[in-house]
PDB file of C-alpha atoms in Angstrom:
ATOM      1  CA  MET A   1     -13.797 -14.194 -28.181  1.00 42.00           C
ATOM      2  CA  SER A   2     -14.565 -11.751 -25.367  1.00 47.00           C
ATOM      3  CA  ASP A   3     -12.325 -11.541 -22.306  1.00 50.00           C
ATOM      4  CA  GLN A   4     -15.486 -11.554 -20.220  1.00 48.00           C
ATOM      5  CA  LEU A   5     -15.817 -15.290 -20.914  1.00 46.00           C
ATOM      6  CA  PHE A   6     -12.684 -15.869 -18.871  1.00 53.00           C
ATOM      7  CA  GLU A   7     -13.960 -14.283 -15.661  1.00 55.00           C
ATOM      8  CA  PRO A   8     -13.304 -16.616 -12.674  1.00 55.00           C
ATOM      9  CA  THR A   9     -16.342 -18.683 -11.699  1.00 51.00           C
ATOM     10  CA  MET A  10     -15.676 -18.253  -7.978  1.00 61.00           C
ATOM     11  CA  LYS A  11     -16.276 -14.625  -6.998  1.00 83.00           C
ATOM     12  CA  TYR A  12     -14.230 -12.914  -4.312  1.00 88.00           C
ATOM     13  CA  THR A  13     -14.495  -9.323  -3.191  1.00 92.00           C
ATOM     14  CA  GLU A  14     -11.765  -6.769  -2.690  1.00 93.00           C
ATOM     15  CA  ARG A  15     -12.475  -7.077   1.043  1.00 91.00           C
ATOM     16  CA  ASP A  16     -11.684 -10.804   0.872  1.00 91.00           C
ATOM     17  CA  MET A  17      -8.345 -10.052  -0.759  1.00 95.00           C
ATOM     18  CA  LEU A  18      -7.487  -7.257   1.666  1.00 94.00           C
ATOM     19  CA  ASN A  19      -8.107  -9.629   4.563  1.00 91.00           C
ATOM     20  CA  LEU A  20      -5.638 -12.074   3.004  1.00 94.00           C
ATOM     21  CA  LEU A  21      -3.072  -9.265   2.705  1.00 95.00           C
ATOM     22  CA  LEU A  22      -3.639  -8.304   6.333  1.00 92.00           C
ATOM     23  CA  ALA A  23      -3.003 -11.906   7.318  1.00 90.00           C
ATOM     24  CA  ARG A  24       0.085 -12.222   5.101  1.00 93.00           C
ATOM     25  CA  TYR A  25       1.717  -9.158   6.634  1.00 94.00           C
ATOM     26  CA  ASN A  26       0.834  -9.952  10.232  1.00 88.00           C
ATOM     27  CA  THR A  27       3.881 -11.275  12.085  1.00 81.00           C
ATOM     28  CA  GLU A  28       2.739 -10.596  15.628  1.00 71.00           C
ATOM     29  CA  ARG A  29       5.004 -12.320  18.125  1.00 65.00           C
ATOM     30  CA  ARG A  30       3.319 -14.724  20.496  1.00 58.00           C
ATOM     31  CA  GLY A  31       2.411 -13.127  23.809  1.00 57.00           C
ATOM     32  CA  THR A  32       3.293  -9.622  22.593  1.00 59.00           C
ATOM     33  CA  ILE A  33       1.980  -6.858  20.338  1.00 64.00           C
ATOM     34  CA  ALA A  34       5.297  -6.509  18.474  1.00 72.00           C
ATOM     35  CA  ASP A  35       4.880  -6.667  14.711  1.00 84.00           C
ATOM     36  CA  ARG A  36       7.253  -6.393  11.751  1.00 89.00           C
ATOM     37  CA  TYR A  37       4.855  -4.569   9.428  1.00 94.00           C
ATOM     38  CA  VAL A  38       2.712  -1.463   9.376  1.00 94.00           C
ATOM     39  CA  ARG A  39      -0.397  -2.213   7.306  1.00 95.00           C
ATOM     40  CA  ALA A  40      -2.412   0.408   5.440  1.00 96.00           C
ATOM     41  CA  GLU A  41      -5.457  -0.027   3.218  1.00 95.00           C
ATOM     42  CA  HIS A  42      -6.587   2.470   0.561  1.00 95.00           C
ATOM     43  CA  VAL A  43      -3.626   4.846   0.616  1.00 96.00           C
ATOM     44  CA  ARG A  44      -4.081   8.056  -1.405  1.00 94.00           C
ATOM     45  CA  SER A  45      -1.326   9.454  -3.568  1.00 94.00           C
ATOM     46  CA  THR A  46      -2.200  12.976  -2.434  1.00 93.00           C
ATOM     47  CA  GLN A  47      -4.466  14.669   0.066  1.00 89.00           C
ATOM     48  CA  ASN A  48      -5.616  17.090  -2.655  1.00 86.00           C
ATOM     49  CA  LEU A  49      -8.487  14.934  -3.820  1.00 75.00           C
ATOM     50  CA  GLY A  50      -9.312  15.345  -7.468  1.00 71.00           C
ATOM     51  CA  ARG A  51      -8.704  14.074 -10.943  1.00 71.00           C
ATOM     52  CA  PHE A  52      -5.052  13.186 -10.338  1.00 86.00           C
ATOM     53  CA  CYS A  53      -5.471  11.376  -7.019  1.00 89.00           C
ATOM     54  CA  SER A  54      -4.811   7.627  -7.088  1.00 93.00           C
ATOM     55  CA  VAL A  55      -5.396   5.064  -4.343  1.00 94.00           C
ATOM     56  CA  ALA A  56      -3.191   2.067  -3.579  1.00 96.00           C
ATOM     57  CA  ASP A  57      -5.314  -0.804  -2.317  1.00 97.00           C
ATOM     58  CA  PHE A  58      -2.730  -1.883   0.251  1.00 98.00           C
ATOM     59  CA  ILE A  59       0.730  -0.857   1.416  1.00 98.00           C
ATOM     60  CA  ALA A  60       2.860  -2.808   3.876  1.00 97.00           C
ATOM     61  CA  VAL A  61       5.764  -1.006   5.526  1.00 97.00           C
ATOM     62  CA  ASP A  62       8.541  -3.401   6.520  1.00 95.00           C
ATOM     63  CA  LYS A  63      10.096  -2.018   9.724  1.00 93.00           C
ATOM     64  CA  TYR A  64      12.803  -4.704   9.988  1.00 89.00           C
ATOM     65  CA  ALA A  65      16.088  -2.785  10.236  1.00 85.00           C
ATOM     66  CA  SER A  66      17.963  -4.438   7.367  1.00 86.00           C
ATOM     67  CA  LYS A  67      14.939  -4.797   5.077  1.00 89.00           C
ATOM     68  CA  GLN A  68      12.993  -1.573   5.502  1.00 95.00           C
ATOM     69  CA  ALA A  69      10.747  -1.097   2.511  1.00 97.00           C
ATOM     70  CA  LEU A  70       7.380   0.090   1.236  1.00 98.00           C
ATOM     71  CA  ILE A  71       5.541  -2.757  -0.501  1.00 98.00           C
ATOM     72  CA  GLY A  72       2.590  -1.608  -2.600  1.00 98.00           C
ATOM     73  CA  HIS A  73      -0.300  -3.787  -3.783  1.00 98.00           C
ATOM     74  CA  GLU A  74      -2.962  -3.384  -6.450  1.00 97.00           C
ATOM     75  CA  VAL A  75      -5.904  -5.768  -5.907  1.00 97.00           C
ATOM     76  CA  LYS A  76      -7.969  -7.093  -8.819  1.00 96.00           C
ATOM     77  CA  VAL A  77     -10.864  -9.536  -8.547  1.00 95.00           C
ATOM     78  CA  SER A  78     -11.999  -9.522 -12.188  1.00 94.00           C
ATOM     79  CA  ARG A  79     -10.468  -9.648 -15.645  1.00 95.00           C
ATOM     80  CA  SER A  80     -12.341  -6.525 -16.736  1.00 94.00           C
ATOM     81  CA  ASP A  81     -11.017  -4.546 -13.766  1.00 94.00           C
ATOM     82  CA  TRP A  82      -7.451  -5.552 -14.657  1.00 96.00           C
ATOM     83  CA  LEU A  83      -7.885  -4.544 -18.304  1.00 96.00           C
ATOM     84  CA  THR A  84      -9.118  -1.129 -17.155  1.00 94.00           C
ATOM     85  CA  GLU A  85      -5.966  -0.777 -15.057  1.00 94.00           C
ATOM     86  CA  LEU A  86      -3.761  -1.636 -18.032  1.00 95.00           C
ATOM     87  CA  ARG A  87      -5.351   1.092 -20.135  1.00 94.00           C
ATOM     88  CA  ASP A  88      -4.145   3.804 -17.715  1.00 93.00           C
ATOM     89  CA  PRO A  89      -0.636   3.006 -16.378  1.00 90.00           C
ATOM     90  CA  THR A  90      -0.299   6.509 -14.889  1.00 93.00           C
ATOM     91  CA  LYS A  91      -2.893   5.653 -12.232  1.00 93.00           C
ATOM     92  CA  SER A  92      -0.734   3.155 -10.326  1.00 95.00           C
ATOM     93  CA  GLU A  93       2.504   5.025 -11.080  1.00 96.00           C
ATOM     94  CA  ARG A  94       1.435   7.919  -8.830  1.00 95.00           C
ATOM     95  CA  ILE A  95       2.052   5.665  -5.816  1.00 97.00           C
ATOM     96  CA  LYS A  96       4.312   2.961  -7.239  1.00 98.00           C
ATOM     97  CA  ARG A  97       7.042   5.593  -7.674  1.00 97.00           C
ATOM     98  CA  TYR A  98       7.361   5.795  -3.855  1.00 98.00           C
ATOM     99  CA  CYS A  99       7.508   2.022  -3.294  1.00 98.00           C
ATOM    100  CA  ASP A 100      10.421  -0.401  -3.100  1.00 98.00           C
ATOM    101  CA  TYR A 101       8.262  -3.249  -4.420  1.00 98.00           C
ATOM    102  CA  TRP A 102       4.935  -3.334  -6.265  1.00 98.00           C
ATOM    103  CA  TYR A 103       2.569  -6.308  -6.553  1.00 98.00           C
ATOM    104  CA  LEU A 104      -0.566  -7.142  -8.490  1.00 98.00           C
ATOM    105  CA  VAL A 105      -2.781  -9.269  -6.219  1.00 98.00           C
ATOM    106  CA  VAL A 106      -5.478 -11.348  -7.926  1.00 97.00           C
ATOM    107  CA  SER A 107      -8.147 -13.733  -6.719  1.00 95.00           C
ATOM    108  CA  ASP A 108      -7.592 -16.045  -9.699  1.00 95.00           C
ATOM    109  CA  ALA A 109      -4.593 -16.596 -11.981  1.00 94.00           C
ATOM    110  CA  SER A 110      -6.817 -16.333 -15.083  1.00 94.00           C
ATOM    111  CA  ILE A 111      -7.351 -12.619 -14.401  1.00 96.00           C
ATOM    112  CA  VAL A 112      -3.913 -11.730 -15.767  1.00 96.00           C
ATOM    113  CA  LYS A 113      -2.192 -13.309 -18.761  1.00 94.00           C
ATOM    114  CA  PRO A 114       1.550 -14.153 -18.571  1.00 85.00           C
ATOM    115  CA  ASP A 115       2.612 -11.380 -20.964  1.00 91.00           C
ATOM    116  CA  GLU A 116       0.453  -8.664 -19.372  1.00 95.00           C
ATOM    117  CA  LEU A 117       2.370  -8.024 -16.161  1.00 95.00           C
ATOM    118  CA  PRO A 118       3.979  -4.567 -16.515  1.00 95.00           C
ATOM    119  CA  GLU A 119       7.690  -4.089 -15.964  1.00 94.00           C
ATOM    120  CA  GLY A 120       8.533  -3.647 -12.302  1.00 96.00           C
ATOM    121  CA  TRP A 121       5.454  -5.523 -11.047  1.00 98.00           C
ATOM    122  CA  GLY A 122       5.270  -8.736  -9.042  1.00 97.00           C
ATOM    123  CA  LEU A 123       2.268 -11.063  -8.863  1.00 98.00           C
ATOM    124  CA  MET A 124       0.433 -12.669  -5.930  1.00 98.00           C
ATOM    125  CA  VAL A 125      -2.382 -15.156  -6.481  1.00 97.00           C
ATOM    126  CA  LYS A 126      -4.962 -16.479  -4.025  1.00 96.00           C
ATOM    127  CA  SER A 127      -4.260 -20.113  -3.199  1.00 94.00           C
ATOM    128  CA  GLY A 128      -6.655 -21.623  -0.704  1.00 91.00           C
ATOM    129  CA  ASP A 129      -6.773 -19.419   2.363  1.00 89.00           C
ATOM    130  CA  ARG A 130      -3.557 -17.524   1.620  1.00 92.00           C
ATOM    131  CA  LEU A 131      -1.685 -15.564  -1.019  1.00 97.00           C
ATOM    132  CA  ARG A 132       1.274 -17.049  -2.855  1.00 96.00           C
ATOM    133  CA  ILE A 133       3.884 -15.181  -4.882  1.00 97.00           C
ATOM    134  CA  LYS A 134       3.789 -16.332  -8.483  1.00 96.00           C
ATOM    135  CA  HIS A 135       6.264 -13.705  -9.701  1.00 96.00           C
ATOM    136  CA  HIS A 136       8.595 -11.898  -7.287  1.00 97.00           C
ATOM    137  CA  ALA A 137       8.546  -8.134  -7.629  1.00 97.00           C
ATOM    138  CA  PRO A 138      11.938  -6.661  -8.557  1.00 97.00           C
ATOM    139  CA  LYS A 139      13.573  -4.094  -6.278  1.00 97.00           C
ATOM    140  CA  LEU A 140      12.632  -0.616  -7.456  1.00 98.00           C
ATOM    141  CA  THR A 141      14.373   2.727  -6.998  1.00 97.00           C
ATOM    142  CA  PRO A 142      11.731   4.822  -5.250  1.00 97.00           C
ATOM    143  CA  GLU A 143      11.493   8.585  -5.289  1.00 97.00           C
ATOM    144  CA  PRO A 144      11.856  10.458  -1.978  1.00 97.00           C
ATOM    145  CA  LEU A 145       8.593  10.524  -0.031  1.00 97.00           C
ATOM    146  CA  THR A 146       6.669  13.780   0.074  1.00 96.00           C
ATOM    147  CA  LEU A 147       5.006  15.002   3.265  1.00 96.00           C
ATOM    148  CA  ASP A 148       1.713  14.939   1.369  1.00 95.00           C
ATOM    149  CA  PHE A 149       2.070  11.212   0.681  1.00 96.00           C
ATOM    150  CA  VAL A 150       3.365  10.429   4.193  1.00 97.00           C
ATOM    151  CA  ALA A 151       0.306  12.142   5.665  1.00 95.00           C
ATOM    152  CA  GLY A 152      -1.959   9.922   3.580  1.00 94.00           C
ATOM    153  CA  LEU A 153      -0.010   6.775   4.440  1.00 97.00           C
ATOM    154  CA  ALA A 154      -0.124   7.543   8.162  1.00 96.00           C
ATOM    155  CA  SER A 155      -3.841   8.293   8.007  1.00 94.00           C
ATOM    156  CA  ALA A 156      -4.559   5.044   6.162  1.00 95.00           C
ATOM    157  CA  ALA A 157      -2.447   3.038   8.617  1.00 95.00           C
ATOM    158  CA  GLN A 158      -4.369   4.575  11.526  1.00 93.00           C
ATOM    159  CA  ARG A 159      -7.736   3.688   9.976  1.00 91.00           C
ATOM    160  CA  THR A 160      -6.568   0.154   9.185  1.00 91.00           C
ATOM    161  CA  ALA A 161      -5.206  -0.433  12.700  1.00 86.00           C
ATOM    162  CA  PHE A 162      -8.541   0.643  14.175  1.00 82.00           C
ATOM    163  CA  ARG A 163     -10.621  -1.528  11.824  1.00 77.00           C
ATOM    164  CA  GLU A 164      -8.451  -4.646  11.629  1.00 67.00           C
ATOM    165  CA  PRO A 165      -9.129  -6.195  15.067  1.00 61.00           C
ATOM    166  CA  LEU A 166     -12.897  -5.791  14.588  1.00 57.00           C
ATOM    167  CA  TYR A 167     -12.771  -8.359  11.793  1.00 55.00           C
ATOM    168  CA  ARG A 168     -11.322 -11.045  14.049  1.00 53.00           C
ATOM    169  CA  SER A 169     -14.476 -12.692  15.334  1.00 48.00           C
ATOM    170  CA  SER A 170     -14.458 -14.925  18.381  1.00 47.00           C
ATOM    171  CA  ARG A 171     -15.434 -17.855  16.148  1.00 48.00           C
ATOM    172  CA  THR A 172     -12.327 -17.400  13.981  1.00 55.00           C
ATOM    173  CA  ILE A 173     -10.155 -17.237  17.090  1.00 56.00           C
ATOM    174  CA  GLN A 174     -11.839 -20.331  18.550  1.00 58.00           C
ATOM    175  CA  LEU A 175     -11.147 -22.354  15.391  1.00 59.00           C
ATOM    176  CA  TRP A 176      -7.504 -21.247  15.508  1.00 57.00           C
ATOM    177  CA  ARG A 177      -7.221 -22.269  19.155  1.00 62.00           C
ATOM    178  CA  GLU A 178      -8.648 -25.702  18.419  1.00 64.00           C
ATOM    179  CA  LYS A 179      -5.900 -26.227  15.842  1.00 64.00           C
ATOM    180  CA  HIS A 180      -3.120 -24.791  18.013  1.00 62.00           C
ATOM    181  CA  GLN A 181      -4.142 -25.846  21.515  1.00 61.00           C
ATOM    182  CA  ASP A 182      -0.749 -25.114  23.045  1.00 54.00           C
ATOM    183  CA  VAL A 183      -0.588 -21.511  21.841  1.00 54.00           C
ATOM    184  CA  ILE A 184      -2.313 -18.546  23.467  1.00 55.00           C
ATOM    185  CA  SER A 185      -3.484 -15.901  20.988  1.00 60.00           C
ATOM    186  CA  VAL A 186      -3.610 -12.245  21.983  1.00 58.00           C
ATOM    187  CA  CYS A 187      -5.234  -9.059  20.760  1.00 59.00           C
ATOM    188  CA  GLN A 188      -2.726  -7.199  18.609  1.00 52.00           C
ATOM    189  CA  SER A 189      -4.016  -3.827  19.859  1.00 52.00           C
ATOM    190  CA  CYS A 190      -3.574  -4.269  23.618  1.00 56.00           C
ATOM    191  CA  GLY A 191      -1.917  -7.657  24.189  1.00 56.00           C
ATOM    192  CA  GLN A 192      -4.796  -9.091  26.254  1.00 61.00           C
ATOM    193  CA  PRO A 193      -5.868 -12.721  25.684  1.00 67.00           C
ATOM    194  CA  ALA A 194      -8.111 -12.975  22.636  1.00 66.00           C
ATOM    195  CA  PRO A 195     -10.924 -12.400  22.006  1.00 66.00           C
ATOM    196  CA  CYS A 196     -10.446  -8.987  23.616  1.00 68.00           C
ATOM    197  CA  LYS A 197     -13.747  -7.370  24.657  1.00 65.00           C
ATOM    198  CA  TYR A 198     -12.445  -3.909  23.703  1.00 59.00           C
ATOM    199  CA  HIS A 199     -10.946  -4.501  20.240  1.00 58.00           C
ATOM    200  CA  GLN A 200     -12.368  -7.746  18.851  1.00 58.00           C
ATOM    201  CA  GLU A 201     -15.825  -8.505  17.630  1.00 56.00           C
ATOM    202  CA  THR A 202     -17.670 -11.328  19.387  1.00 53.00           C
ATOM    203  CA  THR A 203     -20.287 -13.591  17.850  1.00 49.00           C
ATOM    204  CA  LYS A 204     -23.006 -15.528  19.578  1.00 46.00           C
TER     205      LYS A 204
END
């Protein structure tokens, strides 16, 4: 029986999953722009683009003094995409080797079978409007970072920081305010009350 028959019936995009990761690693303190994590989407393993360049879908950098770590994530929204990943383990290893933790992030638990998770990987699964850890990633022993990789990580973090607030529509903020009427939300870029006219998209 073909694996294609087990594709999830509800379709989510990589963008949907990245937005959930952005939300999971957003710990902005109320009334401030302080945040525990640096978030970076689509981080390249090298700036020399070519056959041996891999891209991590998402990396979170934990800045907390006693828990500083690079947490890498590989996003999969289909069974076929995951099987392709399994056929070439060197692809993810080009970036995983620099990370303290490495997670597979899937939109549906049926995408990955229990015995398919590679050694050293954790697993996050979409559950409602958030991601839940189904299998905790073990602590890895990362290689020293190269300047080439750091340049790519910094570039990706810069792009992500510029794009992220634009996806927070005024409607989303309004719904959040209705649920938490006693809390004032702020723009994470400048600290002004949200929705900020400079950094946050507005909808009519």
